[in-house]
PDB file of C-alpha atoms in Angstrom:
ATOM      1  CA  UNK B 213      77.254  17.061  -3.824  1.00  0.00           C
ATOM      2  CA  UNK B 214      75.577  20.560  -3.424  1.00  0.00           C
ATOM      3  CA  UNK B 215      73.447  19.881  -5.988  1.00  0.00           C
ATOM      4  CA  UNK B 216      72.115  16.525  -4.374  1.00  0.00           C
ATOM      5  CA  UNK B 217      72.152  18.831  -1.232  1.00  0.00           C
ATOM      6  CA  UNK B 218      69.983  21.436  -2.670  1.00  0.00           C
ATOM      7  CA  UNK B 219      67.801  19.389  -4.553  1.00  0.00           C
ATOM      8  CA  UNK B 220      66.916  17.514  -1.181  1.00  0.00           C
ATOM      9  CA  UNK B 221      66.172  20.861   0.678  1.00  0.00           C
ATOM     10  CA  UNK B 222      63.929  21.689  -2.479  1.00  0.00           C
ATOM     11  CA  UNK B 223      62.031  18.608  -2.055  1.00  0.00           C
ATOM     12  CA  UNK B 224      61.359  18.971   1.300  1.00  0.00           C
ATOM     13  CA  UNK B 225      59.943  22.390   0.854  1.00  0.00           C
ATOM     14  CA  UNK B 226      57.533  21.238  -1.837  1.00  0.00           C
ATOM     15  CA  UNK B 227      56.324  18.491   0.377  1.00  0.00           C
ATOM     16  CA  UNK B 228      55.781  20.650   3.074  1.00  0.00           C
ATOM     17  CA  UNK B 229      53.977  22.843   1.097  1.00  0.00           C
ATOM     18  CA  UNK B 230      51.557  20.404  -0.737  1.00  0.00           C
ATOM     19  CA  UNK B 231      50.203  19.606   3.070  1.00  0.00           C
ATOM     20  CA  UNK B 232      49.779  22.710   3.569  1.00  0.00           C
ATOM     21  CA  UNK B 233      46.520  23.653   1.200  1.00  0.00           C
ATOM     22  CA  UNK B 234      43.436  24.424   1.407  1.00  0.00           C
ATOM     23  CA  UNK B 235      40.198  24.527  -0.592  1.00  0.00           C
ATOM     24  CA  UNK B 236      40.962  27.976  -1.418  1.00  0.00           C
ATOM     25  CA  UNK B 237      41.794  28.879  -5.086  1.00  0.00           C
ATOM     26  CA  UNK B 238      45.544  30.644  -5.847  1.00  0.00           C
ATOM     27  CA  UNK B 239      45.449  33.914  -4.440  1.00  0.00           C
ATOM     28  CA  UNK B 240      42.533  33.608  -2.092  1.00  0.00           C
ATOM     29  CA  UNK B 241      42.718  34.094   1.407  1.00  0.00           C
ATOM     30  CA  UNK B 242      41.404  31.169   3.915  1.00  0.00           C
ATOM     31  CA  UNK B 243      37.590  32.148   4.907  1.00  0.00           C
ATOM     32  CA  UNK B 244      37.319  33.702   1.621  1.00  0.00           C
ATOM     33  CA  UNK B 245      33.631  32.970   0.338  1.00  0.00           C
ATOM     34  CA  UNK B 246      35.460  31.718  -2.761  1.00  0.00           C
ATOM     35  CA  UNK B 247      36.821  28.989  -0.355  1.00  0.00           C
ATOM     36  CA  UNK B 248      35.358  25.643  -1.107  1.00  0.00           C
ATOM     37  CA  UNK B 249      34.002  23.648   1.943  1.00  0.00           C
ATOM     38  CA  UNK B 250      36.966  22.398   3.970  1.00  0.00           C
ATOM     39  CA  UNK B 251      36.855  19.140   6.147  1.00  0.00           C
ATOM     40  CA  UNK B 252      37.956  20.490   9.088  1.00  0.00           C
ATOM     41  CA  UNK B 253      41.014  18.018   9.525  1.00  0.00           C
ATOM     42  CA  UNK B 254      43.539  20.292   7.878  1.00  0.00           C
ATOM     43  CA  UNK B 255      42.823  23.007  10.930  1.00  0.00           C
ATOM     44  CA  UNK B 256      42.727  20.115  13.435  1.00  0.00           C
ATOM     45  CA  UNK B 257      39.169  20.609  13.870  1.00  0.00           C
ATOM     46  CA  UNK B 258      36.869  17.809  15.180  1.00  0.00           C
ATOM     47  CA  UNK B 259      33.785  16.681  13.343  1.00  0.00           C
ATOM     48  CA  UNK B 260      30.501  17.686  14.155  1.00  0.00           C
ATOM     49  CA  UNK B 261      28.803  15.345  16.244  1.00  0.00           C
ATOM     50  CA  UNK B 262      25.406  13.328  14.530  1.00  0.00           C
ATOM     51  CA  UNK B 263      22.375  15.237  15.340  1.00  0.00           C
ATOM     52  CA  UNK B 264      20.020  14.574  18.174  1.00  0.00           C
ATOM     53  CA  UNK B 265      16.185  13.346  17.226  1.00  0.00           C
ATOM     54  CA  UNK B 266      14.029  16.311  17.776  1.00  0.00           C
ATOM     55  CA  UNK B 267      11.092  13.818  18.397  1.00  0.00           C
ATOM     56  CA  UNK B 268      10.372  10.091  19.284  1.00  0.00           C
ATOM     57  CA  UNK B 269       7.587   7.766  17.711  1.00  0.00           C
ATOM     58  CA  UNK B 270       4.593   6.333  19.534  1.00  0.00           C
ATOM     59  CA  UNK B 271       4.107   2.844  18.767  1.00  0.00           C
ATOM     60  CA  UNK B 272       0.495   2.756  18.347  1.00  0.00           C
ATOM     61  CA  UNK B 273      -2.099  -0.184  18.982  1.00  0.00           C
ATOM     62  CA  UNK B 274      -5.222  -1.703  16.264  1.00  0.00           C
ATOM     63  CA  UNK B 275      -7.988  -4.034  17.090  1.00  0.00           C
ATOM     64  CA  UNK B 276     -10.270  -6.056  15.164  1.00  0.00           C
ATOM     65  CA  UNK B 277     -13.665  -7.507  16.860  1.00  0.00           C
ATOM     66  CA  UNK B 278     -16.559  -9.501  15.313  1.00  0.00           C
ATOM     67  CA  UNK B 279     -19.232 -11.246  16.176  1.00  0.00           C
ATOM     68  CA  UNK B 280     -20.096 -15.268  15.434  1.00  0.00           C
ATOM     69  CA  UNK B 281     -24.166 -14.656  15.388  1.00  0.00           C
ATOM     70  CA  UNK B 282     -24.284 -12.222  12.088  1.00  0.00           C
ATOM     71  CA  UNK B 283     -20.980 -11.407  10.942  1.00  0.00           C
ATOM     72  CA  UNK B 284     -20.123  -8.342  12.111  1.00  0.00           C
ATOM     73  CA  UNK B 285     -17.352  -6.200  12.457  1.00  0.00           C
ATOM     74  CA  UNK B 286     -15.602  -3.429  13.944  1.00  0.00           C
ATOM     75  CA  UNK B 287     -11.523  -2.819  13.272  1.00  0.00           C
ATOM     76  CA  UNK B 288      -9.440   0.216  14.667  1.00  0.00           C
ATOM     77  CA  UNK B 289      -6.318   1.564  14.084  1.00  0.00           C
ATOM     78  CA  UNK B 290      -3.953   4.417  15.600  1.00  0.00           C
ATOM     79  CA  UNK B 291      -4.598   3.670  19.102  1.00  0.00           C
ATOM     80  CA  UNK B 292      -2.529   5.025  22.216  1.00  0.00           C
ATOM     81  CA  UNK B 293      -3.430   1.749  24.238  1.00  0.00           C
ATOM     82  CA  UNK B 294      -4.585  -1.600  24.009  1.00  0.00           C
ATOM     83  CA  UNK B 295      -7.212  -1.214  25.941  1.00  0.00           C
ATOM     84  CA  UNK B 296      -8.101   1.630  23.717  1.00  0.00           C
ATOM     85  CA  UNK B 297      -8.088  -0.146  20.703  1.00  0.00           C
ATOM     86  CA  UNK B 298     -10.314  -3.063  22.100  1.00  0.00           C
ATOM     87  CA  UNK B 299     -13.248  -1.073  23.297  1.00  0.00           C
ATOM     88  CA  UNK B 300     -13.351   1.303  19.939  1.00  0.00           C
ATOM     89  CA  UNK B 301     -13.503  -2.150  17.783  1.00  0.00           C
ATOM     90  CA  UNK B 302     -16.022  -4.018  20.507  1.00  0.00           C
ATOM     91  CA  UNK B 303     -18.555  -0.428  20.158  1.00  0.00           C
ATOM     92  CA  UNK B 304     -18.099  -0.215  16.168  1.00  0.00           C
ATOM     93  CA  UNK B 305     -19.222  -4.195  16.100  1.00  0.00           C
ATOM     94  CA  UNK B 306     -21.971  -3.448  18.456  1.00  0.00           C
ATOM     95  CA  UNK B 307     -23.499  -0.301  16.562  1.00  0.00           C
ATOM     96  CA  UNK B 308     -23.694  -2.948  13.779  1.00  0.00           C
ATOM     97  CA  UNK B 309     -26.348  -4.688  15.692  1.00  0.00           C
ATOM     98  CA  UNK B 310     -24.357  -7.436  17.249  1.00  0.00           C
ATOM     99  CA  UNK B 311     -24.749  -8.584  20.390  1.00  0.00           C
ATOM    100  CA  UNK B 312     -22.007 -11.132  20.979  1.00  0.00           C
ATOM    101  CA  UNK B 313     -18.974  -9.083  19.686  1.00  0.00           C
ATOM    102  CA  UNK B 314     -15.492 -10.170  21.071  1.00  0.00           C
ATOM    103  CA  UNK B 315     -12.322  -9.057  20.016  1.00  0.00           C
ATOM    104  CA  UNK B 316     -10.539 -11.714  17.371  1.00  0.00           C
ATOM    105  CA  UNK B 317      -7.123  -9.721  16.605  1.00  0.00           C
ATOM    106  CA  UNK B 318      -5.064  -7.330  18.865  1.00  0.00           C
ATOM    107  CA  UNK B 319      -1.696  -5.884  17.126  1.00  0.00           C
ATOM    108  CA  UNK B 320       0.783  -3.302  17.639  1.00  0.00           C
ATOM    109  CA  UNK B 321       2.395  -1.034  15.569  1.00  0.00           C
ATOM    110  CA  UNK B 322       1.479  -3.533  12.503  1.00  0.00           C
ATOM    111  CA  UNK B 323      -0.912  -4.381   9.749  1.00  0.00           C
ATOM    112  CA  UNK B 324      -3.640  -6.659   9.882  1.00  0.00           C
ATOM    113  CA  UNK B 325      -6.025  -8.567   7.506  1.00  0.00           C
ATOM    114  CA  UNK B 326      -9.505 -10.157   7.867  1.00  0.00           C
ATOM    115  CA  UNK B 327     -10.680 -12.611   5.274  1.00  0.00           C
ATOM    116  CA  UNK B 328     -13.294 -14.752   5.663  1.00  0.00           C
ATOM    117  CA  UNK B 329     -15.863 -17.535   3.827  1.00  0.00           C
ATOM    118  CA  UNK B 330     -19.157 -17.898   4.334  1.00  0.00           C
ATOM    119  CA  UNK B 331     -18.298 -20.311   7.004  1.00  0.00           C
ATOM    120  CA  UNK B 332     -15.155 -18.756   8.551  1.00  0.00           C
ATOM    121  CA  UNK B 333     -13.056 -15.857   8.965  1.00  0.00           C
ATOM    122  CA  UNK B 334      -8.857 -16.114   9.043  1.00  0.00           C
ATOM    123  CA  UNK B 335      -7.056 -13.051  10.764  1.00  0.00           C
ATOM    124  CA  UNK B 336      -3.711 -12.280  10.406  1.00  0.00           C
ATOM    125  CA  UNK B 337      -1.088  -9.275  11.534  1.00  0.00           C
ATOM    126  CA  UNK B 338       2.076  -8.408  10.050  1.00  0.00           C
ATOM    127  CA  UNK B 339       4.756  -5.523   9.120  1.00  0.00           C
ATOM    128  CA  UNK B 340       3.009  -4.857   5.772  1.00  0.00           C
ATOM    129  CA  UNK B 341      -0.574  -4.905   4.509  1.00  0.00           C
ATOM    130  CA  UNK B 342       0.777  -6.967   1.699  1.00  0.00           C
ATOM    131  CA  UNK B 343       1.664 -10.229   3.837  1.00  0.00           C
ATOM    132  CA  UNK B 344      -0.905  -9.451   6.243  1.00  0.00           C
ATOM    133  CA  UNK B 345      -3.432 -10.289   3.132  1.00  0.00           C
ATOM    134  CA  UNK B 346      -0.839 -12.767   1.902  1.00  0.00           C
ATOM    135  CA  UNK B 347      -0.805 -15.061   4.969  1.00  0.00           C
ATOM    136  CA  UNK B 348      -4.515 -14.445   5.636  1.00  0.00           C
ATOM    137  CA  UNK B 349      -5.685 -15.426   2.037  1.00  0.00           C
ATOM    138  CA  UNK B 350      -2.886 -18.195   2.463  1.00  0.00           C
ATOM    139  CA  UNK B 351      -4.705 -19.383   5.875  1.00  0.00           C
ATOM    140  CA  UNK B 352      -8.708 -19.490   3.771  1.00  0.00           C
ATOM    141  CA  UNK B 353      -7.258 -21.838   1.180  1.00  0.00           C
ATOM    142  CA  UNK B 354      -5.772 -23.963   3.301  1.00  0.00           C
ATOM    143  CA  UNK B 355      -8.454 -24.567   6.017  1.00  0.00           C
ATOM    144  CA  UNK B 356     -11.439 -23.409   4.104  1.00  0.00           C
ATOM    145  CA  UNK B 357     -10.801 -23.642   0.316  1.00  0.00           C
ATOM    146  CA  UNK B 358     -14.129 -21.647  -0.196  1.00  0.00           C
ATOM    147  CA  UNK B 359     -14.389 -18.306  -2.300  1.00  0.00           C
ATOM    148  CA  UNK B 360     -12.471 -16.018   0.392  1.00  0.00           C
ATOM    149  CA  UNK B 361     -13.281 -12.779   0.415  1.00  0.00           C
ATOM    150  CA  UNK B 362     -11.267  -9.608   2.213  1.00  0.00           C
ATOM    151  CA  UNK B 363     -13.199  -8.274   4.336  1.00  0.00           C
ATOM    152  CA  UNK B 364     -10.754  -5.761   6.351  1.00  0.00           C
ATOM    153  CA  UNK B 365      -6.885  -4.904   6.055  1.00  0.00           C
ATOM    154  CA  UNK B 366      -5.302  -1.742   7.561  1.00  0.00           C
ATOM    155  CA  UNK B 367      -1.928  -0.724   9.612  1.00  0.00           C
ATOM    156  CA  UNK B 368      -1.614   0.761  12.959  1.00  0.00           C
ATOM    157  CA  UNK B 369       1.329   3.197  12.151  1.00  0.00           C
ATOM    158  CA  UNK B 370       3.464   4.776  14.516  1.00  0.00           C
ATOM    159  CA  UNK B 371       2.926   8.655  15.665  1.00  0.00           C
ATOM    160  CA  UNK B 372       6.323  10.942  15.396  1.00  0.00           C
ATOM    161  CA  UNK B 373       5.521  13.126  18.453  1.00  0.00           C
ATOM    162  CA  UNK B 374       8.367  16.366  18.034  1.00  0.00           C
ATOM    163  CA  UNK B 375       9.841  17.885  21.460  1.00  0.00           C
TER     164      UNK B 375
END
């Protein structure tokens, strides 16, 4: 019976001292710098909390203008506004001559494609350049089915602006 006895009290002092361990190796003090990183949970600490964003992004607006009369046009990207965005693609149109520019595509914080015929042009925006030029070349064939030709793609990316 004592030896049940003391074999249960030696148990119980084992257990006790398995939770008590830490990242240290035998010998070491806790703090030591030969102490491996510790979670924190065995000194009842409380995680650190996630950290803050030191900045925000600045969804940002493109444009892309042309004109019917002689085919050209004028396509921006990285603008703070939408207004912006329309008059720098309705001026780059006009230095090209035009007279009758008017704005065909206004997107934000995307990509956008131009493709166009001799007859026609097909705009399209979306997240990537890829389907932007995907849905656009997608749009010739199907309403056109002439030899289309990109004529513009291009993303308006966001700006990260830090605090």
């Amino acid at each position: 019976m004592t030896r049940s006895l003391l074999f249960f009290f030696a148990c119980v002092c084992l257990i006790n001292c398995a939770s008590a361990q830490t990242a240290c190796p035998a010998g070491v003090a806790p703090g030591s710098p030969q102490c491996g990183p510790d979670s924190g949970t065995s000194r009842g600490d409380i995680p650190a909390p996630a950290p803050r964003p030191t900045g925000e992004w600045i969804k940002t607006w493109g444009t892309i203008a042309g004109s019917n009369a002689t085919g050209e046009t004028g396509a921006v990207v990285g603008k703070l506004t939408r207004e912006e965005a329309e008059s720098a693609a309705l001026r780059l149109c006009r230095e090209g001559g035009a007279t009758d520019c008017k704005v065909n595509l206004v997107f934000k914080n995307q990509c956008a494609a131009l493709v166009a015929t001799a007859n026609k042009s097909f705009f399209q925006s979306a997240e990537s350049d890829s389907i932007a030029l995907r849905l656009a070349r997608s749009d010739c064939d199907k309403y056109d089915g002439g030899d289309c030709k990109v004529i513009y793609s291009g993303c308006s990316d966001p700006i990260f602006k830090k605090y």
